[in-house]
Structures are given as structure tokens and as C-alpha cells.
């Protein structure tokens, strides 16, 4: 299987320009191929931009994240896949509409997660993080209330990437409790994904981040004991 | 002259007082983030760590039950690494738990002792188990499989009770266990096998900043083992050797479980009496 994707136009703006992907020259013995266009976010998670993939030779994507590299994954009927990078120049949208207006007309929770990820690439994450944080935490809770196994498997990367971001964020007691509830639910549904260690490692990353948070607190306490025991007694 | 000294002493104490107040304020801010009610009324941090540990255990249990004989699963993280192996009588190999921390990979790395599987484990290994030991273990069991699980924690963050008298001294800790079946929860039954196995675990300890650095004083520290995370008091089931050159403590233990070096005067004395029985008698009679 050779030759990669053609993208028109080669340059454009995030959440504004419509991009046309064509994948005409892929050859495989296992006839029907499925193509997925993905991007790697800050948490190093590859997120599918093509809504589960496409099997025709062309595909239109209206909303792309800022960046200069996307990935084309080609999957054959037997489940074998290969991934190649595609180079493109998607610039920051300076006339970015409000997050609310972007999300308003979207009902599907997993599409909302994806749009939030794309939106984040346009804005300084430090400035917008608190605003996005509350929005997406509520979305996550809603999503997990109505979760089915099928949806969980399809949306896994989108959800897990968000939770990784949350676990890096400053968390209140209430939000930590919410995260634990979500993690316990994930434990119930994770079984079909256990053979894919990359996916499992994302979960370890979340636990690692929360562990680190608690570790920082413990270090403060240890410093306190150190001063109390060693300096004050002298 | 004596008045001058008192003034200096007063100023010194004043600054000490201010620094403690600042620390308390910092602690208060930190605790606000963690909260006090949802995890445990007694100790929110330990409560939070125990929930985290239970989620991690569930995940490890699922992974362990999912792997096939002969397979090894290794998950490397910033703060903890997990390793799971399943070995059958047809496929006996040594087990090496490696510390992936690149900071440890130094030139001229010298060891004061060797791990139990010296030819097979690298100099960065934290624990090594020889295939002969595993072979003997399998002979004593009805099951022909051996499962091994370990979790290397690379910071001081552990789900165990600490207080003013007991703090975690080592910068790393190893939780490990051997099973004789397919279930990870069948660990910790070596005592019934009449096998005398000593595990050698190498843990990182704080590096001395200089010769007079008292914060790294190992006098009141000892290696201990927790069989369960909920255990209040650990077993002093190890002897402890300190390797200043490599800033490591070598814990030689006869049990499995969470192995960690703690600063605790009482436990340290128990450890010393076990390791050096002569200290218990008066040599100057």
C-alpha cells in the first residue's frame, strides 16, 4: 500500500476553511478500505476527525484543528491498519466564534468533545482553561450517565483525552470525587480494550497525574513535619 | 555580649516562626483543594490515595487476567511502573524489575551487592528473581503457572498511614508478589511453601547535599513491608543496607508486598536488633 492523501486547499483556517481529502491510489488485496483522518492533541492522543472513518475516495472536513500535521489511518477488512502523516497548514482562526455558539447546535456528546479539542488549539489554553473546564466536566458527567459499551469503545480516545486534561487541572474536592466516579465507570467498560496497551496506558496516565497531585500535598506535609521536628526543637 | 547573642537568637526564632506560619498557610491552601469530607474523615490524602490505589489494583487485576502464559506486560509512567508476567514450567525465565528512570543511568555505576539474577538483570534493576527460584516454587505447587506482578512507585506518594513519628524516607517503593495460579489476588502465600526466598529490593534514597546534610540521616530508618495497603503497622521483615555511593537502600526481605524504607525510630530499632543481635546485649559487662 503506497501513496498518501491529497488535501485541498493546502492552507486554511481552523473552524473556517473546508478541506477536501482524497485518497485515490491505495491498493489492497482485502478490497474495502476504511480511511480515518486523525490529529494528535497535546496529550499525545490521536483523535479521529472523520467521524468513524470513510470508505469513499474523497472526504470533506469542515472543522480542523490548528497545526501542520494530520494522520491518515487506512484499515482493511481484516482489521490491519497503517498510519501515514499528511502535511497541511491550518492557521489560527482570529475571528473565532464563541465556544457556546459552536457547541449550541451539536447534540452528540462525542462531537462536542471533539469540537472542544479543536477549539482549544485556537486559544491560549491558560486563558480559556477554567471556562472550558466547567463546561466539559458537565458534558462528561452527562455522557457517563447515558453511557453504552458501544459508544464507550467508539469515543474512548476523545473521552480519555479530556480526562487526562482534567487530571492535570487544579481540582476541587467535588471534581476529584466526580473524576473517581467516572474512573470507576471506565473500569466497568474497559475489558474489550485491554488488548490494546496504548489505550490502557492513557488510563495509567490519568492515575499517574492524580497520584502526583496527592504527592505534592504529601511533600508539603513532610516539609512541615521536618521543620517542626528538626528546626523548632533546636 | 550575652545580650547580643540573645538578640540574634530572637531574630533567628522570629524568622523561623514566620516560615512556619507561611508553611501552615500554604498547607491550608493545599488542603482546600483536596477537601476534608469525601475521601476519609480522618485523613483526606490517605483516603484519596486508597481510592486511587483501588482503581489501579482493579486495572492491574484485569490486565493480569487478560495476559497469556509467556507474555509480559510493562506499563511505564512518570511516577509508577507496572510489570506483569505469566510463566509456565515450559517457559521459565528470570524476572527483572527495571527502573526506567533515566536519572539513575549513570556511568561507572557500582553495586555493593548483586541481585539474585545477576546475569540477566541490568544494573538499573530494582529486583531480580532467578529462574531456579521460580522453578522450585512451581515444583511445590499443583499449578504449572507462576504469575508475577510488581508496581514501582517512583515518588513518596503511597497509600499508607504516615504521621509525625513515621514518614516515608525512600524516594521509591516496590509492591510485588508471586502467585501460583492465574489470579493476581492469590499472591502472598509463600509462607505455606516452605521456601526460603530472600528478595533483594533496591530503593532510591535522598542524595546527600554535603557531608553535614542531616535531612538524609539514615540512622532512624528501616525497610518495612506492607502485606495489605490498609495495614496500619508494617512488618520489619527486611534487613537494610545503605549504599551511599549510589544513594540507594538495599532491602533484603523474606516476604512479598509493598516494600518501602521509612523513617521511624521504633521500627528502626526493631530492624537493627534483628539485623545486629549483638546490639541487644550489653557488651561492657
mmCIF file with all atom_site columns, C-alpha atoms in Angstrom, chain A residues 3-4 11 34 67 69 101 107 109 122 130 146 163 167 170-171 183 201 218 226 228-229:
data_model
loop_
_atom_site.group_PDB
_atom_site.id
_atom_site.type_symbol
_atom_site.label_atom_id
_atom_site.label_alt_id
_atom_site.label_comp_id
_atom_site.label_asym_id
_atom_site.label_entity_id
_atom_site.label_seq_id
_atom_site.pdbx_PDB_ins_code
_atom_site.Cartn_x
_atom_site.Cartn_y
_atom_site.Cartn_z
_atom_site.occupancy
_atom_site.B_iso_or_equiv
_atom_site.pdbx_formal_charge
_atom_site.auth_seq_id
_atom_site.auth_comp_id
_atom_site.auth_asym_id
_atom_site.auth_atom_id
_atom_site.pdbx_PDB_model_num
ATOM 1  C CA . UNK A 1 3   ? 0.828   6.930  -1.777 1.00 0.00 ? 3   UNK A CA 1
ATOM 2  C CA . UNK A 1 4   ? -0.732  9.202  0.781  1.00 0.00 ? 4   UNK A CA 1
ATOM 3  C CA . UNK A 1 11  ? -3.563  26.101 3.672  1.00 0.00 ? 11  UNK A CA 1
ATOM 4  C CA . UNK A 1 34  ? -11.645 2.421  5.631  1.00 0.00 ? 34  UNK A CA 1
ATOM 5  C CA . UNK A 1 67  ? -1.394  22.623 13.187 1.00 0.00 ? 67  UNK A CA 1
ATOM 6  C CA . UNK A 1 69  ? 0.359   17.623 10.592 1.00 0.00 ? 69  UNK A CA 1
ATOM 7  C CA . UNK A 1 101 ? -22.238 29.214 19.604 1.00 0.00 ? 101 UNK A CA 1
ATOM 8  C CA . UNK A 1 107 ? -26.307 17.268 20.168 1.00 0.00 ? 107 UNK A CA 1
ATOM 9  C CA . UNK A 1 109 ? -21.662 14.416 23.113 1.00 0.00 ? 109 UNK A CA 1
ATOM 10 C CA . UNK A 1 122 ? -7.071  28.067 18.578 1.00 0.00 ? 122 UNK A CA 1
ATOM 11 C CA . UNK A 1 130 ? -11.302 27.408 33.502 1.00 0.00 ? 130 UNK A CA 1
ATOM 12 C CA . UNK A 1 146 ? -26.155 7.643  29.429 1.00 0.00 ? 146 UNK A CA 1
ATOM 13 C CA . UNK A 1 163 ? -9.949  13.194 31.440 1.00 0.00 ? 163 UNK A CA 1
ATOM 14 C CA . UNK A 1 167 ? -6.366  15.294 35.851 1.00 0.00 ? 167 UNK A CA 1
ATOM 15 C CA . UNK A 1 170 ? -6.456  22.279 39.564 1.00 0.00 ? 170 UNK A CA 1
ATOM 16 C CA . UNK A 1 171 ? -9.185  20.155 41.075 1.00 0.00 ? 171 UNK A CA 1
ATOM 17 C CA . UNK A 1 183 ? -12.887 6.279  36.536 1.00 0.00 ? 183 UNK A CA 1
ATOM 18 C CA . UNK A 1 201 ? -1.678  3.480  29.104 1.00 0.00 ? 201 UNK A CA 1
ATOM 19 C CA . UNK A 1 218 ? 2.239   14.986 50.983 1.00 0.00 ? 218 UNK A CA 1
ATOM 20 C CA . UNK A 1 226 ? 10.639  18.355 59.068 1.00 0.00 ? 226 UNK A CA 1
ATOM 21 C CA . UNK A 1 228 ? 8.529   21.021 63.335 1.00 0.00 ? 228 UNK A CA 1
ATOM 22 C CA . UNK A 1 229 ? 10.773  18.137 64.363 1.00 0.00 ? 229 UNK A CA 1
#
